[in-house]
PDB file of C-alpha atoms in Angstrom:
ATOM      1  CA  UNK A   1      -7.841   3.770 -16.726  1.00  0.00           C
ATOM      2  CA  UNK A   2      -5.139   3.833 -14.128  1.00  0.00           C
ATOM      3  CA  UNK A   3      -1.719   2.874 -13.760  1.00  0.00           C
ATOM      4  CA  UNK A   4       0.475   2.580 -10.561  1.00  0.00           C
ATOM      5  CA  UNK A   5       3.435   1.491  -9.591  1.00  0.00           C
ATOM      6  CA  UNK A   6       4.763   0.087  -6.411  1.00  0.00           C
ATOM      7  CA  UNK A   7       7.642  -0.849  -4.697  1.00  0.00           C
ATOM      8  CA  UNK A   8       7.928  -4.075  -1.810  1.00  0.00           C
ATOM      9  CA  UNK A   9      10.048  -6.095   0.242  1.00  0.00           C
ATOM     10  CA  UNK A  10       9.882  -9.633  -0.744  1.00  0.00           C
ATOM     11  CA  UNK A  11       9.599 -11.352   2.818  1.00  0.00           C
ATOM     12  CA  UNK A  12      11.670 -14.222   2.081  1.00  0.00           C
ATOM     13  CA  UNK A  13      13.827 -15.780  -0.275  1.00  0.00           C
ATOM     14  CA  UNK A  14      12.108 -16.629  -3.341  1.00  0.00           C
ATOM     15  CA  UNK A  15      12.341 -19.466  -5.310  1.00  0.00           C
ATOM     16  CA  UNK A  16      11.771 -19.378  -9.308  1.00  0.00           C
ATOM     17  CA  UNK A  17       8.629 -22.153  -9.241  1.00  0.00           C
ATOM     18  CA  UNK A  18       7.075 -19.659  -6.772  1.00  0.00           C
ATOM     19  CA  UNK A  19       7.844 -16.689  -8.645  1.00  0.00           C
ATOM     20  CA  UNK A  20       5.928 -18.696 -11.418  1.00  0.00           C
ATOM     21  CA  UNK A  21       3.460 -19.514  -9.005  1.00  0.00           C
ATOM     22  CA  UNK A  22       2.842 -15.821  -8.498  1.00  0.00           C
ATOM     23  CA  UNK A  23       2.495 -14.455 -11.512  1.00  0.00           C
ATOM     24  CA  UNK A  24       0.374 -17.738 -12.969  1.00  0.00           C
ATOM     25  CA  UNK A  25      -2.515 -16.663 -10.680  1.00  0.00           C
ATOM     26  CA  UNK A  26      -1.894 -12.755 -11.485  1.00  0.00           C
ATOM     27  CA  UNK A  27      -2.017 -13.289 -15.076  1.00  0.00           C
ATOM     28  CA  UNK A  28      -5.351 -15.619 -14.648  1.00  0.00           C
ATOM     29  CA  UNK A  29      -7.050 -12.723 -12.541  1.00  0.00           C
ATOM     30  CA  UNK A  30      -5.520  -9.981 -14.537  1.00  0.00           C
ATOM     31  CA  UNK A  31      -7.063 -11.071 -17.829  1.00  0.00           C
ATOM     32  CA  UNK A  32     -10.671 -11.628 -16.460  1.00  0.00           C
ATOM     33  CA  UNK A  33     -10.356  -7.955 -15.283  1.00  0.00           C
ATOM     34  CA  UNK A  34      -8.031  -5.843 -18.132  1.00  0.00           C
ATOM     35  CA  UNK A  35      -5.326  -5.756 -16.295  1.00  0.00           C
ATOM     36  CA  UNK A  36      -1.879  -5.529 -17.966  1.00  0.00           C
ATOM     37  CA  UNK A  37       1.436  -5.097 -16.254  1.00  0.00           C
ATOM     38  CA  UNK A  38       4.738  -6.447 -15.454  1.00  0.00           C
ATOM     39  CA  UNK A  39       6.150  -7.455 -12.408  1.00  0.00           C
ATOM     40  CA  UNK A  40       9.961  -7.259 -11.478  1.00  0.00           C
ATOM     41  CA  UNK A  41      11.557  -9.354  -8.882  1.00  0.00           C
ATOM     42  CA  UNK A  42      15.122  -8.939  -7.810  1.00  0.00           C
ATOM     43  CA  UNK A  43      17.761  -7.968  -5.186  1.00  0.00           C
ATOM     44  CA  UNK A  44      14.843  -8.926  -2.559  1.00  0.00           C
ATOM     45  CA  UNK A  45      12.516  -6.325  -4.297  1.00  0.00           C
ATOM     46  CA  UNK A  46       9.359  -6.487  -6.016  1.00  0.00           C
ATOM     47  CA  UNK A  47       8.002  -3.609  -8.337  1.00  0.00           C
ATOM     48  CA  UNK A  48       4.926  -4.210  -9.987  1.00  0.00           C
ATOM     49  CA  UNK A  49       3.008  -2.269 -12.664  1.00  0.00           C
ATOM     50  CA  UNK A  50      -0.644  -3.028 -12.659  1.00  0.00           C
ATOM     51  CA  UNK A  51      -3.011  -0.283 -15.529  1.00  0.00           C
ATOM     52  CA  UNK A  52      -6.372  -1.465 -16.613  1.00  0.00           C
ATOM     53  CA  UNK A  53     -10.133   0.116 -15.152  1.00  0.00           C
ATOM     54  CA  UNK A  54      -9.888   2.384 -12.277  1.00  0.00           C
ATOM     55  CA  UNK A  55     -11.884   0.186 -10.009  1.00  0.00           C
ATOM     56  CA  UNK A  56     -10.846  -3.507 -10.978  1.00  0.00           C
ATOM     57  CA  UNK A  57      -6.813  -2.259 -11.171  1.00  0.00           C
ATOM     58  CA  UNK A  58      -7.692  -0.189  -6.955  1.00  0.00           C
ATOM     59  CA  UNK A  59      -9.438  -3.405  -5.773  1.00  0.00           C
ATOM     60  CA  UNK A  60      -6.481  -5.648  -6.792  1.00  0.00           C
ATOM     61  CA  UNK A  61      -3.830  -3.672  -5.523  1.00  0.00           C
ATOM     62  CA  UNK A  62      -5.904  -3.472  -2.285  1.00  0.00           C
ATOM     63  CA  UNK A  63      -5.667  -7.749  -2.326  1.00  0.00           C
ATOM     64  CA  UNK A  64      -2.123  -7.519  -3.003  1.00  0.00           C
ATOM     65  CA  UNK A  65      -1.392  -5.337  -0.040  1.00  0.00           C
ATOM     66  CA  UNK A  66      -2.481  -8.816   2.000  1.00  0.00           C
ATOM     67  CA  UNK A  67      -0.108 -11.546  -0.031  1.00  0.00           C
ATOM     68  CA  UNK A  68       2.207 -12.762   2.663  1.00  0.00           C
ATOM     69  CA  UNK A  69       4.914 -12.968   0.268  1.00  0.00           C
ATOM     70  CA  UNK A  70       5.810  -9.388   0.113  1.00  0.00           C
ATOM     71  CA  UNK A  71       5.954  -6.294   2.904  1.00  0.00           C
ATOM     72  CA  UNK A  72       5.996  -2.632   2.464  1.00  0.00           C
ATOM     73  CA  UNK A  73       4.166  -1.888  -0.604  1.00  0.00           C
ATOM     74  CA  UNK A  74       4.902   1.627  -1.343  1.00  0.00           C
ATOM     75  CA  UNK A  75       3.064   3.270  -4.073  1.00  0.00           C
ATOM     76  CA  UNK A  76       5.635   5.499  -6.174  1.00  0.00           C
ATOM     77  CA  UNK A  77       3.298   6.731  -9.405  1.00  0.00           C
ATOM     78  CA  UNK A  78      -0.326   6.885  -9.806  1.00  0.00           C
ATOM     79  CA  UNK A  79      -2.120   8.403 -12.326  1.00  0.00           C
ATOM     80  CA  UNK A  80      -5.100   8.080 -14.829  1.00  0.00           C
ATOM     81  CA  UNK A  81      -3.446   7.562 -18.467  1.00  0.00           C
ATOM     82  CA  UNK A  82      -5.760   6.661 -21.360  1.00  0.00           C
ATOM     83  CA  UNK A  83      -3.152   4.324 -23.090  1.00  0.00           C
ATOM     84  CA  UNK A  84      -1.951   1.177 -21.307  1.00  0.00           C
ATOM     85  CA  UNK A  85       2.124   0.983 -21.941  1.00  0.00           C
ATOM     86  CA  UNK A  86       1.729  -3.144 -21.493  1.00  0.00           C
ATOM     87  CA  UNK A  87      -0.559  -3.589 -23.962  1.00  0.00           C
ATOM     88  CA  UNK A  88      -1.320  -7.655 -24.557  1.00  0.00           C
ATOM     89  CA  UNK A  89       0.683  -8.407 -21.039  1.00  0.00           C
ATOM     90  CA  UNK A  90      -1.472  -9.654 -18.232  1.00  0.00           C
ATOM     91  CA  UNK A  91       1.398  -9.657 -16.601  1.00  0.00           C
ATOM     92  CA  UNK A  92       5.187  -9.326 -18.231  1.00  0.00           C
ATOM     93  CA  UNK A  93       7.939 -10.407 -15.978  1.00  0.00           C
ATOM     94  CA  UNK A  94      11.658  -9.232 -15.279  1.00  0.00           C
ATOM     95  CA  UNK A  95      13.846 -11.600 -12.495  1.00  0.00           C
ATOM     96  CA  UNK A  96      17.100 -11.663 -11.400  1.00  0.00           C
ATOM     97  CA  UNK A  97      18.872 -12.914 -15.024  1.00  0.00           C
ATOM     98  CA  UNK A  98      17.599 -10.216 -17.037  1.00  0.00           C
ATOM     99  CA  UNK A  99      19.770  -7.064 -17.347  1.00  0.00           C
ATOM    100  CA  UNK A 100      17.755  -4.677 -14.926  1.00  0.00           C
ATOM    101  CA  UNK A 101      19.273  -1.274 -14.163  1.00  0.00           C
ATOM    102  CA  UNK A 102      19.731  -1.264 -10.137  1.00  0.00           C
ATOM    103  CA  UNK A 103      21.615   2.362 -10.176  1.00  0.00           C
ATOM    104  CA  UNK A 104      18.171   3.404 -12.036  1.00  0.00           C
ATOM    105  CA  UNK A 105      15.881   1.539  -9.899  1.00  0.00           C
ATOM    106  CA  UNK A 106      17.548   3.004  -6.811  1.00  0.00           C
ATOM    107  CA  UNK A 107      17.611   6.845  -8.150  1.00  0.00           C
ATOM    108  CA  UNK A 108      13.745   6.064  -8.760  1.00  0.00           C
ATOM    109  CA  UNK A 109      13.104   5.069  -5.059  1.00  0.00           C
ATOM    110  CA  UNK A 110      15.223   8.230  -4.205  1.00  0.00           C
ATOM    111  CA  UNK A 111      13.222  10.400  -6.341  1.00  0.00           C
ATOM    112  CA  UNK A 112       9.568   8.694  -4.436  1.00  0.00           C
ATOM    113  CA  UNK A 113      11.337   9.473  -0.880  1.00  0.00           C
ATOM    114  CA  UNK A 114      11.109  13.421  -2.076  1.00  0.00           C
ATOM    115  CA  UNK A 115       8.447  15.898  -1.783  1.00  0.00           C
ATOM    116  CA  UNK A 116       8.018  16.470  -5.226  1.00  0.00           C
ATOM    117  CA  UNK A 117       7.777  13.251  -7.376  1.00  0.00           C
ATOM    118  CA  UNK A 118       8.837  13.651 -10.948  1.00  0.00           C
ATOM    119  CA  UNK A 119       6.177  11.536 -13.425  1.00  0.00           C
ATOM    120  CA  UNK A 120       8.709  11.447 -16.196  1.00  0.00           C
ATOM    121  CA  UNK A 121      11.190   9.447 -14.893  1.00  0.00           C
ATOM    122  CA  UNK A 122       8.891   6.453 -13.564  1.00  0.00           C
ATOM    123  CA  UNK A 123       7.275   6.090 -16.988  1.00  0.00           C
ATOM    124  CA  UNK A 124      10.735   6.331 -18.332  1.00  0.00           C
ATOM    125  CA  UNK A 125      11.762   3.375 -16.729  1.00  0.00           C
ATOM    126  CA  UNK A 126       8.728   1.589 -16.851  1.00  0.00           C
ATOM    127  CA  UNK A 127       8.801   1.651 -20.615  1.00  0.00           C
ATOM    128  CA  UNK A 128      11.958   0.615 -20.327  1.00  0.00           C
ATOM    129  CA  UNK A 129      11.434  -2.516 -18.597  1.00  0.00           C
ATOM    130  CA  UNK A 130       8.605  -3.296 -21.493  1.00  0.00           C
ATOM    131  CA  UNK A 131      12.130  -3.266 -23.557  1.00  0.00           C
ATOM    132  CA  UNK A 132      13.812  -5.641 -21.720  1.00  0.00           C
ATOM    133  CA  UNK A 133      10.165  -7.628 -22.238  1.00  0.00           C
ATOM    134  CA  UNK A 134      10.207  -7.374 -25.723  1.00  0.00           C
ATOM    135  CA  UNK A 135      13.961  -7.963 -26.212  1.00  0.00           C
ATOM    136  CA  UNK A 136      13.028 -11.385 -23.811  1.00  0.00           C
ATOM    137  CA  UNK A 137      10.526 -12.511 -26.079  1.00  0.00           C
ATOM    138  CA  UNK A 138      11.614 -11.433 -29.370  1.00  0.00           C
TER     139      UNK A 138
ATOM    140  CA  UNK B   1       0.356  10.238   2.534  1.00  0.00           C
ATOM    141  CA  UNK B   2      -1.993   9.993  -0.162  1.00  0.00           C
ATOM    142  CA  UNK B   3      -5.321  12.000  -1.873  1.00  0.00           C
ATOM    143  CA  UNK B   4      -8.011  11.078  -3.669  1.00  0.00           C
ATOM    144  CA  UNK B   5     -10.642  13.140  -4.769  1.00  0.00           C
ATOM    145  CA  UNK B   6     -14.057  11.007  -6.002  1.00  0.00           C
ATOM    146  CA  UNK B   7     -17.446  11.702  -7.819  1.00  0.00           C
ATOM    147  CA  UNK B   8     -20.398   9.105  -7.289  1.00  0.00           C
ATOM    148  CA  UNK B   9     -23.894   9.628  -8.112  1.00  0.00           C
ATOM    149  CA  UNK B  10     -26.320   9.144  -4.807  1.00  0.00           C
ATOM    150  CA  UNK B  11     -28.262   5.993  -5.570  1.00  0.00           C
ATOM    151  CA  UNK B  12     -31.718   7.637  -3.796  1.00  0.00           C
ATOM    152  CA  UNK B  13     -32.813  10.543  -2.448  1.00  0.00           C
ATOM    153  CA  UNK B  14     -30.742  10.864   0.731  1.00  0.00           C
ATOM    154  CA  UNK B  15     -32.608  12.435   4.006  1.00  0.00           C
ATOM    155  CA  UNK B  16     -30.437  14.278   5.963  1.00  0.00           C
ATOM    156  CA  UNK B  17     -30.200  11.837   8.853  1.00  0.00           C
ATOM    157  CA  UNK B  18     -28.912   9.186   6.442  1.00  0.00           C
ATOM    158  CA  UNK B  19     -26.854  11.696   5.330  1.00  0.00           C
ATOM    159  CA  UNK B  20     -25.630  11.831   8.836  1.00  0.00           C
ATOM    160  CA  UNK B  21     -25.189   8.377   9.975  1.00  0.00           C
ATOM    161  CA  UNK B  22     -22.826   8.297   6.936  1.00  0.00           C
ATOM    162  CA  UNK B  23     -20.577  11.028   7.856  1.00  0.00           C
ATOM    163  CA  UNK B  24     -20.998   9.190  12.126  1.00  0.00           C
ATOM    164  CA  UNK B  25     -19.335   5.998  10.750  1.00  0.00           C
ATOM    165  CA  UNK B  26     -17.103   7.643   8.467  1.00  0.00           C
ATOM    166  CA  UNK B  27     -15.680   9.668  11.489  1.00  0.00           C
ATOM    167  CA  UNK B  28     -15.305   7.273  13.681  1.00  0.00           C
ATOM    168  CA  UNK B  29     -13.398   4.867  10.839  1.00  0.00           C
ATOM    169  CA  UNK B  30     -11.093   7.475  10.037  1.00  0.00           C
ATOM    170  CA  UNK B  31     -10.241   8.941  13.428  1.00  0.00           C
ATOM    171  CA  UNK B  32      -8.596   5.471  13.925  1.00  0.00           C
ATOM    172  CA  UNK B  33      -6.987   5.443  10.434  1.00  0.00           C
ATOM    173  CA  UNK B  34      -5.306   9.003  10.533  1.00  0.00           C
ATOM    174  CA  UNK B  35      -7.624   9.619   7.711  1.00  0.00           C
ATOM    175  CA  UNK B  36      -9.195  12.832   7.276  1.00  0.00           C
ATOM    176  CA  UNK B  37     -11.197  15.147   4.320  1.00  0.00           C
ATOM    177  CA  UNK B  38     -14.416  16.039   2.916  1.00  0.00           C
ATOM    178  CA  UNK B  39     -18.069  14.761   1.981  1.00  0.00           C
ATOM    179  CA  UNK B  40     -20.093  16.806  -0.163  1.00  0.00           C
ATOM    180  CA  UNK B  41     -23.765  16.007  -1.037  1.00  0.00           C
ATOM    181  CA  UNK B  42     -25.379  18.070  -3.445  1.00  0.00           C
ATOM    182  CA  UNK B  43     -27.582  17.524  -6.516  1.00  0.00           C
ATOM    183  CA  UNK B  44     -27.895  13.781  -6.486  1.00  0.00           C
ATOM    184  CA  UNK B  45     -24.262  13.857  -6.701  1.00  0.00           C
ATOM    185  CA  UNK B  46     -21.285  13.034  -3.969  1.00  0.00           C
ATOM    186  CA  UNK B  47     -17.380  14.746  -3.448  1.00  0.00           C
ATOM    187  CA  UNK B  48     -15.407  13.694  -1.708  1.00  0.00           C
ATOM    188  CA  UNK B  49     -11.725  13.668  -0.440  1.00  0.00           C
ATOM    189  CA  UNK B  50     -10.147  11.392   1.705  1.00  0.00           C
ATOM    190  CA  UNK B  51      -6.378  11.997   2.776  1.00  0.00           C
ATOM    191  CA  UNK B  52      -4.069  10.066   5.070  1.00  0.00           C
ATOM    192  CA  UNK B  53      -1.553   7.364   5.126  1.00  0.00           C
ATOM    193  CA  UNK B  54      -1.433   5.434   1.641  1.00  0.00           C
ATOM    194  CA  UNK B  55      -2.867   1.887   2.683  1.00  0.00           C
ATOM    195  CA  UNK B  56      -5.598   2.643   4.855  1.00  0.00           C
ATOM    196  CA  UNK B  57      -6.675   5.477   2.733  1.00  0.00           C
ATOM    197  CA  UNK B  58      -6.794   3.385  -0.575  1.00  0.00           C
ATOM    198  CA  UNK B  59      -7.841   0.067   1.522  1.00  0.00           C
ATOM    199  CA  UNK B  60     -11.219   3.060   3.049  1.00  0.00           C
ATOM    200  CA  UNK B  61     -12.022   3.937  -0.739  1.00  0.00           C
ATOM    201  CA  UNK B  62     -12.227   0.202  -2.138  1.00  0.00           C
ATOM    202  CA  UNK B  63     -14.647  -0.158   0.834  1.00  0.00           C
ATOM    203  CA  UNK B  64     -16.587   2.790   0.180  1.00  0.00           C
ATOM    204  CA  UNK B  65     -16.697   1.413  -3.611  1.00  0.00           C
ATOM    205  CA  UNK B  66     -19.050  -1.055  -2.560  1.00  0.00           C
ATOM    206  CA  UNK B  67     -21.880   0.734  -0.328  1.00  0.00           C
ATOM    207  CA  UNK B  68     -25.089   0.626  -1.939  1.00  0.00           C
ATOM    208  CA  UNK B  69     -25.919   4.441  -1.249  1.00  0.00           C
ATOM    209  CA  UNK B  70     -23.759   5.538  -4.780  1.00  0.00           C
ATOM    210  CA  UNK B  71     -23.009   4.350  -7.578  1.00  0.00           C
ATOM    211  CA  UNK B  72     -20.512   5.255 -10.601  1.00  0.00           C
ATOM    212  CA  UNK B  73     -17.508   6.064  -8.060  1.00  0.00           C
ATOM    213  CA  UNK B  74     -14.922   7.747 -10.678  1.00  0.00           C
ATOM    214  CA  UNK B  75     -11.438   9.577  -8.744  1.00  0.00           C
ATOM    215  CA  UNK B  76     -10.919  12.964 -10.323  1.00  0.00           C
ATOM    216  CA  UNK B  77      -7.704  13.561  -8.634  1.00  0.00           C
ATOM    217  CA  UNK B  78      -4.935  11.174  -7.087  1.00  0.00           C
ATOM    218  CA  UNK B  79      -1.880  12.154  -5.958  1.00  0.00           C
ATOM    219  CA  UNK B  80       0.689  11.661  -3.353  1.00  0.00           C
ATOM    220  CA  UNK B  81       0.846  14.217  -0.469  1.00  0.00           C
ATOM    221  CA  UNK B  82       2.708  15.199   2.303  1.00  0.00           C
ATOM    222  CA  UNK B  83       0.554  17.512   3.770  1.00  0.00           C
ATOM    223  CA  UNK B  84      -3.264  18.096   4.766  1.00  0.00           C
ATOM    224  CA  UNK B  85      -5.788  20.520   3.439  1.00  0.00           C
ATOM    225  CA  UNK B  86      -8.445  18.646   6.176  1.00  0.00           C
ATOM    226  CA  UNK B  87      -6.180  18.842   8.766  1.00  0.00           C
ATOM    227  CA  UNK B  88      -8.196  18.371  11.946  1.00  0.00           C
ATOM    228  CA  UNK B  89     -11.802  17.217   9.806  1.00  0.00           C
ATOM    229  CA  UNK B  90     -12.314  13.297  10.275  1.00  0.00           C
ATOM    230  CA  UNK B  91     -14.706  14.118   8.070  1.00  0.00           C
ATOM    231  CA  UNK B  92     -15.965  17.603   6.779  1.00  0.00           C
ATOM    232  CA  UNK B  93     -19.912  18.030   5.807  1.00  0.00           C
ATOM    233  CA  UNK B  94     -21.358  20.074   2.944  1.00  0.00           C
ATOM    234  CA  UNK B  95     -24.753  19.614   1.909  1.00  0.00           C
ATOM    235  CA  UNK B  96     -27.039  21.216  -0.394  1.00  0.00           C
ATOM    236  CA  UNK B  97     -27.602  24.331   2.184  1.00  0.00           C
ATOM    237  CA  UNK B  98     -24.096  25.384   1.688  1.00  0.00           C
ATOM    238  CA  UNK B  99     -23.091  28.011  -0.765  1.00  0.00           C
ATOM    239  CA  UNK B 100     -21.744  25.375  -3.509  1.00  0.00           C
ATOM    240  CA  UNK B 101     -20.750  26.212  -6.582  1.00  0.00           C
ATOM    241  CA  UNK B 102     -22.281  24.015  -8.849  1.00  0.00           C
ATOM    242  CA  UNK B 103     -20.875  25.536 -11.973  1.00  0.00           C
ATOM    243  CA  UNK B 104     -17.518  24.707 -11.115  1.00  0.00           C
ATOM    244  CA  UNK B 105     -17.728  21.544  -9.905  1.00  0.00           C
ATOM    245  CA  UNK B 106     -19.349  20.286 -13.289  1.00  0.00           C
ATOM    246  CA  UNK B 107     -16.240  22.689 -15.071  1.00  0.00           C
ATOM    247  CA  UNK B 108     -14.501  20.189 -12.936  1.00  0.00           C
ATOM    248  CA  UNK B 109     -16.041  17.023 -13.764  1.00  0.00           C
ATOM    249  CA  UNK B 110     -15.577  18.255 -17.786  1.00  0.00           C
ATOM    250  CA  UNK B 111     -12.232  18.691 -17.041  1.00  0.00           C
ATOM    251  CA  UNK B 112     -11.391  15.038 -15.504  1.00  0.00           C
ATOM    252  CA  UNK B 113     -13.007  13.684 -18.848  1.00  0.00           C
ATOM    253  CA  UNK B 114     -10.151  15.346 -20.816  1.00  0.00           C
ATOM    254  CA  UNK B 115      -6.894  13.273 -21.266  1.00  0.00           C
ATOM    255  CA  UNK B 116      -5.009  15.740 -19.772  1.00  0.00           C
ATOM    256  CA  UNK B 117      -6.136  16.567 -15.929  1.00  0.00           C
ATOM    257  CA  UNK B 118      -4.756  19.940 -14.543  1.00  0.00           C
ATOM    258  CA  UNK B 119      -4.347  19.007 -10.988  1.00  0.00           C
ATOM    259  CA  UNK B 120      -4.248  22.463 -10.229  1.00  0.00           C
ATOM    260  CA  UNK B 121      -7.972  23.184 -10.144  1.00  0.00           C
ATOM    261  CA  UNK B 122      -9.297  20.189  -8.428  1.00  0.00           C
ATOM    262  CA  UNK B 123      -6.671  21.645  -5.607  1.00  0.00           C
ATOM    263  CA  UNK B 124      -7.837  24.728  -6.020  1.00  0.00           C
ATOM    264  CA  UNK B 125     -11.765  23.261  -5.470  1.00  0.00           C
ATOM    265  CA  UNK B 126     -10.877  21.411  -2.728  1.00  0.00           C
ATOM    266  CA  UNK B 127      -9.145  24.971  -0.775  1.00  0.00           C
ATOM    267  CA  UNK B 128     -12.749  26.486  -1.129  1.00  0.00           C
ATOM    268  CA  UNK B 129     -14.631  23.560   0.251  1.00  0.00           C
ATOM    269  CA  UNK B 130     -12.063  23.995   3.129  1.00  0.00           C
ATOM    270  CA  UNK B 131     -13.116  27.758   3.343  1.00  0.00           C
ATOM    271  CA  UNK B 132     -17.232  26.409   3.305  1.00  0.00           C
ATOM    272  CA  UNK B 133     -16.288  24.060   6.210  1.00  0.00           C
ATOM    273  CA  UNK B 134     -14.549  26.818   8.322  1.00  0.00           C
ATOM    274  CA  UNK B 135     -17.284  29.450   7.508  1.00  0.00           C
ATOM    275  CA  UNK B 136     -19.960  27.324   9.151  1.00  0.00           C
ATOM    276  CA  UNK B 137     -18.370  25.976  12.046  1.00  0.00           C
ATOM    277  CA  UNK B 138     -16.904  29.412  12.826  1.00  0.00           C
TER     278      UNK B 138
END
């Protein structure tokens, strides 16, 4: 399996029913291919975590690079792991109202922008969002 | 920039001017992408690396994913980059002629079935294909 993370510019404002829209069609692909993830959306950024099967998780991160909806996707982790961190979400989501960490979110893009990327801190933050999940749906 | 390092298993015997028109198309592709690395053939078996600019380089692997001439395409190594080993090689050639090591590649290919990959070695691999390529082209 492989996990990665990304980073993009959502292209325009985004409203909540197509935020819905979004991740309805993610989750229906996701789950034909065992694909689990979350996506985040806020402060006109999008960072997604898609793990599952090497190819089926490459080949849909190739589609998204196309959706018109977002603009530079930025890769900032990738790396085989043999246990998925989203475990039963085809794809967990985080917007605007939940209580996301910007300061963190910003070091993080910081940290991508150096030579040396430290692995640690992504899936640090990345299980933290599955928190903020959990805590959403008790 | 980005790396990826891949196995595949050739789907037929390959004669050397298929072998050829591969690595023709594959130049040409990546001359226009800014994508450069390595193809080795050898043993039923194909290497290779492709570096270069994130998108078009992962966009060029879910292409090469679906050619008919391998099968079983598994990355051993992914990582982010920010500089060459290919630098100048569109596309590098070793075939079975060439002085390979065939001890250490399948030491590598144990080694990406552990949990734990050591990214070290695969780098290490990938320097003394580099050395092969310069040694026969002088």
């Amino acid at each position: 399996m492989i996990r990665i993370l990304y980073f993009s510019r959502s292209t325009n404002a985004l409203y909540d029913d197509q935020l819905e829209d979004i991740l309805e069609s993610s989750r229906r692909n996701n789950s034909a291919l065992g694909i689990t993830g979350i996506l985040v959306h806020a402060n006109g950024m999008f960072m997604q975590v898609l793990e599952g099967p090497e190819q089926p998780t490459l080949r849909t991160y190739v589609k998204i690079l196309d959706d018109q909806r977002h603009s530079d996707c930025q890769i900032a982790y990738i790396a085989h792991t043999d246990k998925r961190i989203f475990e039963g979400w085809s794809m967990g989501a985080i917007a605007r109202n939940d209580p996301l960490d910007f300061e963190k979110i910003i070091a993080l893009q910081k940290q991508h922008r150096k030579a040396v990327v430290e692995p640690k801190i992504f899936i640090q933050t990345i299980r933290e969002w599955l928190t903020i999940l959990k805590d959403k749906h008790g």
